[in-house]
Coordinates of C-alpha atoms and ligand atoms in Angstrom, one line a residue:
X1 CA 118.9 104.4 135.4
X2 CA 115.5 103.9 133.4
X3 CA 115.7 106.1 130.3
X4 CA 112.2 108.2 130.0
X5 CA 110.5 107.2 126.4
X6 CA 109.9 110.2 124.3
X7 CA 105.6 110.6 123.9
X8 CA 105.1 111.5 120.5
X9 CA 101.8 113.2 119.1
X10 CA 100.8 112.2 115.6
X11 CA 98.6 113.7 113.2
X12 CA 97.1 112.4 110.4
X13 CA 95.0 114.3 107.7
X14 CA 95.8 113.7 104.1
X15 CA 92.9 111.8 103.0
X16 CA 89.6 112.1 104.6
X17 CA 90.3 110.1 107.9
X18 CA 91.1 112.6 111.0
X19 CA 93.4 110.7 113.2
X20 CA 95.7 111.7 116.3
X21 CA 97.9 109.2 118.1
X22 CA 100.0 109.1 121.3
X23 CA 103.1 107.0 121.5
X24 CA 105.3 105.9 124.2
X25 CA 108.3 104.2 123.1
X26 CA 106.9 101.9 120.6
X27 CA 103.6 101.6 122.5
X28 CA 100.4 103.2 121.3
X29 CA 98.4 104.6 124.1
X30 CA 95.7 106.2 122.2
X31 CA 94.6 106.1 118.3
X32 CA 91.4 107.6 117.2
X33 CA 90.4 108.0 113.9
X34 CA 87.5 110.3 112.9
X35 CA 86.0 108.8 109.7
X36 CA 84.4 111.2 107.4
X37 CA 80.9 110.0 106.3
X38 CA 79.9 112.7 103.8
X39 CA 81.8 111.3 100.9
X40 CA 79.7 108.3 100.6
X41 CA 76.9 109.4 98.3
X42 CA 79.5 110.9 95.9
X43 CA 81.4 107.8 95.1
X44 CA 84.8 109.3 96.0
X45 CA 86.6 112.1 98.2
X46 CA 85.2 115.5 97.9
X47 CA 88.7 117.7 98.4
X48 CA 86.6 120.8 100.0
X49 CA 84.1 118.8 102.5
X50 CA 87.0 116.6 103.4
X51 CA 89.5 119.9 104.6
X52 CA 85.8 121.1 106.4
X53 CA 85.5 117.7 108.1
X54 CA 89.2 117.9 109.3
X55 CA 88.7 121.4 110.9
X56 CA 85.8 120.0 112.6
X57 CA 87.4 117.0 113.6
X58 CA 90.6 117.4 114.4
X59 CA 90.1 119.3 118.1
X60 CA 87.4 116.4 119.5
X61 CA 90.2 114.0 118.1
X62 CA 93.1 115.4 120.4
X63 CA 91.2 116.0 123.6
X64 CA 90.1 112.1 122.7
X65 CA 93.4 111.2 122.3
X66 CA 94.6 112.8 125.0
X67 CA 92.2 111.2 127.5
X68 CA 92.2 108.1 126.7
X69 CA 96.0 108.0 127.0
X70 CA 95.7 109.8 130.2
X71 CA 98.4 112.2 129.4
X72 CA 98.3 116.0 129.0
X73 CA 99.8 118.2 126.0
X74 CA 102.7 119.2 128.6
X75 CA 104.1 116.0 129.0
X76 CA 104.0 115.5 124.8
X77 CA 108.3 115.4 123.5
X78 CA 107.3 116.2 119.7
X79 CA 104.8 116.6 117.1
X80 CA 104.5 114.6 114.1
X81 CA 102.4 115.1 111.6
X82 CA 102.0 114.1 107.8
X83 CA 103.2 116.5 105.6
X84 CA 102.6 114.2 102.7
X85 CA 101.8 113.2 99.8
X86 CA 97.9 113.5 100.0
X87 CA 95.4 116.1 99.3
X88 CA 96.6 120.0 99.6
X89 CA 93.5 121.3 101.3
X90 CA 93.4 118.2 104.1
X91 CA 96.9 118.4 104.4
X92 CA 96.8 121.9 105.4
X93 CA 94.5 121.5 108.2
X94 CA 97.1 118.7 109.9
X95 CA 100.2 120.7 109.4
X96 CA 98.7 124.4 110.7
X97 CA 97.8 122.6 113.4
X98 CA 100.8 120.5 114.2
X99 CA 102.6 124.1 113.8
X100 CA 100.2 125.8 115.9
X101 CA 101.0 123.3 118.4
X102 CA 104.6 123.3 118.1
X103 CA 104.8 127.2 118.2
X104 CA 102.2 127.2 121.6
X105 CA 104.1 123.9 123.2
X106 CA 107.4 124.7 122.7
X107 CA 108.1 121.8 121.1
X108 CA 109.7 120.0 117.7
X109 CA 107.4 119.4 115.1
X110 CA 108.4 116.4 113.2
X111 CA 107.6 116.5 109.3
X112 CA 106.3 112.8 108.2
X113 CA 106.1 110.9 104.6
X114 CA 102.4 108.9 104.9
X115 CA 104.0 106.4 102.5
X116 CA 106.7 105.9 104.7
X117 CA 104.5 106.0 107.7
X118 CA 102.5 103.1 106.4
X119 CA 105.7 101.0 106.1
X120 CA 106.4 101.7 109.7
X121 CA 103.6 101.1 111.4
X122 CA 104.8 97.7 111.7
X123 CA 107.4 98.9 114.5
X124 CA 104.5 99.4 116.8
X125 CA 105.0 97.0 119.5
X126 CA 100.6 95.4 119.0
X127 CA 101.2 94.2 115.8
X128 CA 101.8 90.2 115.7
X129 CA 104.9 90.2 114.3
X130 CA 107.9 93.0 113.6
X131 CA 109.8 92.4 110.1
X132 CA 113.7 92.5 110.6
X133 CA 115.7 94.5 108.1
X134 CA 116.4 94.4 105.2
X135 CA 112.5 93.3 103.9
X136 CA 110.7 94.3 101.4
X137 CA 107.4 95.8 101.6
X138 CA 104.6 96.0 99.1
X139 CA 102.4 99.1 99.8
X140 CA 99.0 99.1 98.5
X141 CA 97.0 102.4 99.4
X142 CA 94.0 104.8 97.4
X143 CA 97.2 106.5 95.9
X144 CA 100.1 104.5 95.6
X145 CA 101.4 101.0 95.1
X146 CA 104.8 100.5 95.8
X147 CA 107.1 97.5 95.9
X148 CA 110.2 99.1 98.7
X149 CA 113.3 97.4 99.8
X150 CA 113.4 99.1 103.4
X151 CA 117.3 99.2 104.8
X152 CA 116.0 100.8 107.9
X153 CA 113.7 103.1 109.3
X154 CA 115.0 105.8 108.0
X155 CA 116.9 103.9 104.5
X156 CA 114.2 103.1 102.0
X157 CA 114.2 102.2 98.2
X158 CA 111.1 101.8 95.9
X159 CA 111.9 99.1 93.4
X160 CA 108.6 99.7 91.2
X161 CA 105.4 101.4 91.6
X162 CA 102.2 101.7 89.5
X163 CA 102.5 103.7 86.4
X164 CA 99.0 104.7 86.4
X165 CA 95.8 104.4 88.9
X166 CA 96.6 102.5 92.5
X167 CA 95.5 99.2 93.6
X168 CA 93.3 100.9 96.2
X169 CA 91.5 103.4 93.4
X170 CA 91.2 100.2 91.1
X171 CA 89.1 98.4 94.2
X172 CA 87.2 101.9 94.4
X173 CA 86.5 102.2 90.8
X174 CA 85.2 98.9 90.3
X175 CA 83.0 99.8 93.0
X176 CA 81.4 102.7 91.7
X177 CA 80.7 100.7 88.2
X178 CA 79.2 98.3 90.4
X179 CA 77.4 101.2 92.7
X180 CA 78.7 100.1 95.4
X181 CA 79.7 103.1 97.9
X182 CA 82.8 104.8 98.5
X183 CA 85.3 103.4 100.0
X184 CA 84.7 100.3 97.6
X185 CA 87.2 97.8 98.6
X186 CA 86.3 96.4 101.9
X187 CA 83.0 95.9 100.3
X188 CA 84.6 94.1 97.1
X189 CA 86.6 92.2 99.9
X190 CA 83.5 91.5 101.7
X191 CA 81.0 90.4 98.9
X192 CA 84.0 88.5 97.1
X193 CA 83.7 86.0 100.3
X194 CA 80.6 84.1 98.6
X195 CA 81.7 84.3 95.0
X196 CA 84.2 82.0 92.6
X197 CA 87.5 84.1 92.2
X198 CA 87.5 82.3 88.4
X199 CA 84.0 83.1 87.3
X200 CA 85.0 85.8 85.2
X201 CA 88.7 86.0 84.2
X202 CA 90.2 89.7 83.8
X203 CA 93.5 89.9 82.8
X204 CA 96.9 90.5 84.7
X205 CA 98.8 93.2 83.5
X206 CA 102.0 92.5 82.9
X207 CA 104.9 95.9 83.2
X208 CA 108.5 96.3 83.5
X209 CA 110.2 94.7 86.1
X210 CA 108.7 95.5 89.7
X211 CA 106.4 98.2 87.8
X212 CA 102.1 97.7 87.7
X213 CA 99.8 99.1 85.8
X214 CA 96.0 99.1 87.0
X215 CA 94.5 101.3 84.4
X216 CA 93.7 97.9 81.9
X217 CA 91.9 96.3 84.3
X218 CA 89.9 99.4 84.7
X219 CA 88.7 100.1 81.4
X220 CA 88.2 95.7 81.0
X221 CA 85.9 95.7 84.0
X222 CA 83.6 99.3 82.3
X223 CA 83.2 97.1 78.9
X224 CA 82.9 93.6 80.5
X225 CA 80.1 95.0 83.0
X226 CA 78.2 97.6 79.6
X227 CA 78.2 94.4 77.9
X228 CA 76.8 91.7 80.4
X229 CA 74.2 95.0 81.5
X230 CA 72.9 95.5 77.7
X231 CA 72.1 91.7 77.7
X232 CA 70.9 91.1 81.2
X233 CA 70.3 94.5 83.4
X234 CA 70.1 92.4 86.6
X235 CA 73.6 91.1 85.8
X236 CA 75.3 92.8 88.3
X237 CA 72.5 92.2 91.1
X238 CA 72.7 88.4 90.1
X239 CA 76.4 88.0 89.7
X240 CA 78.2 90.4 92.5
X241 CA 79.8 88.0 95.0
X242 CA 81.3 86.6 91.5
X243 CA 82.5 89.6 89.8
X244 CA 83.7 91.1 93.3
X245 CA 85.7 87.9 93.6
X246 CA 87.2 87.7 90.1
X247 CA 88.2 91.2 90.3
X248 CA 89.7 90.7 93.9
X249 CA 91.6 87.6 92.3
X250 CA 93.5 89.9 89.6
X251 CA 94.3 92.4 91.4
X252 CA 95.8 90.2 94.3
X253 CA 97.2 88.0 91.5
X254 CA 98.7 91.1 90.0
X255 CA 100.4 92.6 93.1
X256 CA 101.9 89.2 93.9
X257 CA 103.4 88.7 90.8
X258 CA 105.6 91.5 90.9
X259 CA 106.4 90.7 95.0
X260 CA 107.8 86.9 94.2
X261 CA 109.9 88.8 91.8
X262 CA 111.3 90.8 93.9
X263 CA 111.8 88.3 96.5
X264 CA 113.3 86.0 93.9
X265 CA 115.9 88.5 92.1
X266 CA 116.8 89.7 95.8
X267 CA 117.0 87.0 97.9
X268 CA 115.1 88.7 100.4
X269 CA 112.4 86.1 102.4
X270 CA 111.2 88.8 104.8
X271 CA 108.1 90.4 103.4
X272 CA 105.4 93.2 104.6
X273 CA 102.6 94.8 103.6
X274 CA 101.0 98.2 104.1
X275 CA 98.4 100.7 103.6
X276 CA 94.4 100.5 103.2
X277 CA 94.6 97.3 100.7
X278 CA 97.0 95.5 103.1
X279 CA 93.4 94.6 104.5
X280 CA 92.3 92.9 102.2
X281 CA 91.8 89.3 103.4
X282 CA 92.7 87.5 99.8
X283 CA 96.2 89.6 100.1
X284 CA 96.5 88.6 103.4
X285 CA 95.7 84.8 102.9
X286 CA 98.0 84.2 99.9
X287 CA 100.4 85.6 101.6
X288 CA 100.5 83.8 104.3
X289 CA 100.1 80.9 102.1
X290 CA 104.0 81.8 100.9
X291 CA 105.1 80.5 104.5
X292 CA 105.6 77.2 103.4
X293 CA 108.1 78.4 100.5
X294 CA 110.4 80.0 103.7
X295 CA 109.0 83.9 103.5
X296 CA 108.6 85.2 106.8
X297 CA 105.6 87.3 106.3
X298 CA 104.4 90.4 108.6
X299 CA 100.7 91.7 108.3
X300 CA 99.9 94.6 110.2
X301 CA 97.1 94.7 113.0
X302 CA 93.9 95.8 111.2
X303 CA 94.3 98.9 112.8
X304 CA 97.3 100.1 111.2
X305 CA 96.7 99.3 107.7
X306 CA 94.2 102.3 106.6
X307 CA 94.8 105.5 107.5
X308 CA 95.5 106.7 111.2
X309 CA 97.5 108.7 113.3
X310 CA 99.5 105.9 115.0
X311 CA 101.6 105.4 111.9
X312 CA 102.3 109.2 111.7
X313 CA 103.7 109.0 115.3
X314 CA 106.1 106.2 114.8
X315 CA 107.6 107.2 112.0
X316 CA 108.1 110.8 113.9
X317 CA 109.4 108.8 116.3
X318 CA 112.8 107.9 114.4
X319 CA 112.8 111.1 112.9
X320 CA 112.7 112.8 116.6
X321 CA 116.0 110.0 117.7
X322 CA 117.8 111.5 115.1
X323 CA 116.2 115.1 115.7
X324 CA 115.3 115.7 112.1
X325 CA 112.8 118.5 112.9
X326 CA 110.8 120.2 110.8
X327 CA 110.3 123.6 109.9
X328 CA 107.5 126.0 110.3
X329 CA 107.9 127.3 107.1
X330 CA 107.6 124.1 105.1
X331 CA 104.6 124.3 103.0
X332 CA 102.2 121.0 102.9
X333 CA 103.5 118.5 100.2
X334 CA 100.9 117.2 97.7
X335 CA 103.6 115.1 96.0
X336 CA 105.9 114.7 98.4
X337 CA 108.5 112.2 97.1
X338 CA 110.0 109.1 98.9
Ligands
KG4_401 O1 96.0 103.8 103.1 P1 94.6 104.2 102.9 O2 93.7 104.2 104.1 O3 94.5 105.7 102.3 C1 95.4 106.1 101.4 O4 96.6 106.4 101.8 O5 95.0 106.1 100.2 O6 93.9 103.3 101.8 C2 92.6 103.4 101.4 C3 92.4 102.4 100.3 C4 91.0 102.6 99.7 O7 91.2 102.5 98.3 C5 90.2 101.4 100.2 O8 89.2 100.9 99.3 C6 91.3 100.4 100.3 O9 92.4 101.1 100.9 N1 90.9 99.3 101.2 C7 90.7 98.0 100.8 C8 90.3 97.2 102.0 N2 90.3 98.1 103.0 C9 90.6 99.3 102.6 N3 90.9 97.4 99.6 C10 90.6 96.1 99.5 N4 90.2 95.3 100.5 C11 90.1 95.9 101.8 N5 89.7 95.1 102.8
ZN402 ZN1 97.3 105.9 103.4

């Protein structure tokens, strides 16, 4: 007999992307994501208009989901959502819901780790590839950067993290030095297409064993740019495919640095990436480009890399196998840990 597939519902709201997914096995059958526009002219996330944009949001984005996967909240096994780590006030909208549901449903809610969430996202069955275990995973997001040695689903270890600001924020804050709008990286990624990744060498930090630090780089790009600005104001204007290219080239630099260490002192050839940054198309080139050397490398679908509610449902998905279930009376986790 033909075992039914638990349908998971996932919900994702830490940041400022609304998102609700709908999983069948490991097969998505509907992912939106409800982008929140109102941040742009500030340069960053606005905590207060991003919680207001969720409660908005996050009804439209369920009756969407819903439709689109042509199945009704009846026929739903669990729901997962992301308890966290992310931002307090956005995170509360996900979870009351998700608890709301769970209480009128009568079903399990499923409490999810977005970090983790990222790393699984490669288990849904669109993605061009499916890393076996053990691999290692760098995860690059707005918040975090993480080098993990995942065991299995449910069996992960970070091996180093940034001590200070995220690879993510350190594409963002270039950005808004360089006025370009929140979020900044795709449009580093994007400018840094027509420019020389050596024009303007920034340096690599260099920390502990699989640790980074981004915080350097930072404060090197605000005195490289007051500088070349107090001797040429158009310098930015006439030199931003360049700079956008040199800074993409140490931050990729940096983040591989620290993952062919960690595939060297391991042995470990199998190698992912995940999160917002794992889009960036210099991170995704070089690594391929480590093919050659024998790493079999997995890059998620576009899709999956930023934030969205897919990720959230396959991670509830082993969470559900297991029936870890959450409990109503769980707070929302800022900080959650690993
Ligand atoms: O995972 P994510 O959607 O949200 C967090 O969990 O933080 O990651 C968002 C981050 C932002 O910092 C954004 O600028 C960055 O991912 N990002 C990129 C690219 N696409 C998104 N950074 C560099 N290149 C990209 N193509
Ligand atoms: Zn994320």
């Amino acid at each position: 007999m033909v075992q039914k597939q638990s349908i998971i519902l996932g919900i994702e709201s830490s940041c400022d992307d609304t998102s609700v997914a709908i999983l069948e096995g490991n097969r998505i059958l509907a992912n939106f994501i409800a982008n929140q526009e109102v941040h742009t002219e500030f340069g960053g996330v606005v905590p207060e208009l991003a919680s207001r944009a969720h409660q908005q949001n996050i009804i439209p984005v369920i009756e969407k989901g819903l439709k689109e996967a042509n199945r009704s909240l009846s026929e739903i096994d669990a729901i997962a959502y992301t308890r966290g780590p992310g931002m307090l006030g956005s995170l509360l909208v996900g979870s009351s819901f998700a608890k709301g549901l769970s209480i009128a449903l009568n079903k399990p809610l499923v409490e999810v780790n977005h970090m983790k969430a990222h790393i699984l996202a490669h288990f849904i069955k669109d993605n061009a590839s499916c890393p076996q275990f053990p691999f290692l995973c760098l995860t690059v997001s707005g918040g975090h950067t993480q080098i993990v040695l995942v065991k299995s689903p449910l069996d992960m270890e970070v091996l180093g993290k940034t001590l200070d600001d995220a690879a993510g924020e350190a594409f963002d804050k270039a950005a808004k030095m360089m006025d370009i709008p929140y979020p900044g990286g795709p449009l580093i990624d994007k400018y840094a297409q027509e420019g020389n990744p050596k024009a303007f060498p920034f340096k690599i930090s260099n920390m502990k064993g699989y640790n980074f630090s981004f915080s350097g780089l930072k404060t090197g790009i605000l005195y490289f740019l007051r500088k070349k600005v107090e001797e040429n104001p158009n310098f930015i204007a006439e030199n931003r495919a360049d700079i956008c290219a040199s800074i993409q080239h140490t931050i990729v630099a940096t983040l591989l640095k620290k993952l062919e260490l960690a595939v060297k002192n391991l042995s470990i050839n199998e190698v992912a990436i995940a999160g917002g940054v794992s889009a960036n198309s210099e991170l995704r080139k070089q690594l391929k480009a480590k093919e050659v050397l024998g790493w079999n490398v997995h890059l998620p679908k576009f899709e999956y890399c930023t934030d969205n509610g897919a990720m959230i449902a396959i991670a509830g998905k082993y969470l559900f196998e297991v029936e870890q279930f959450g409990e109503l009376q769980n707070p929302p986790s800022p900080r959650l840990k690993f």
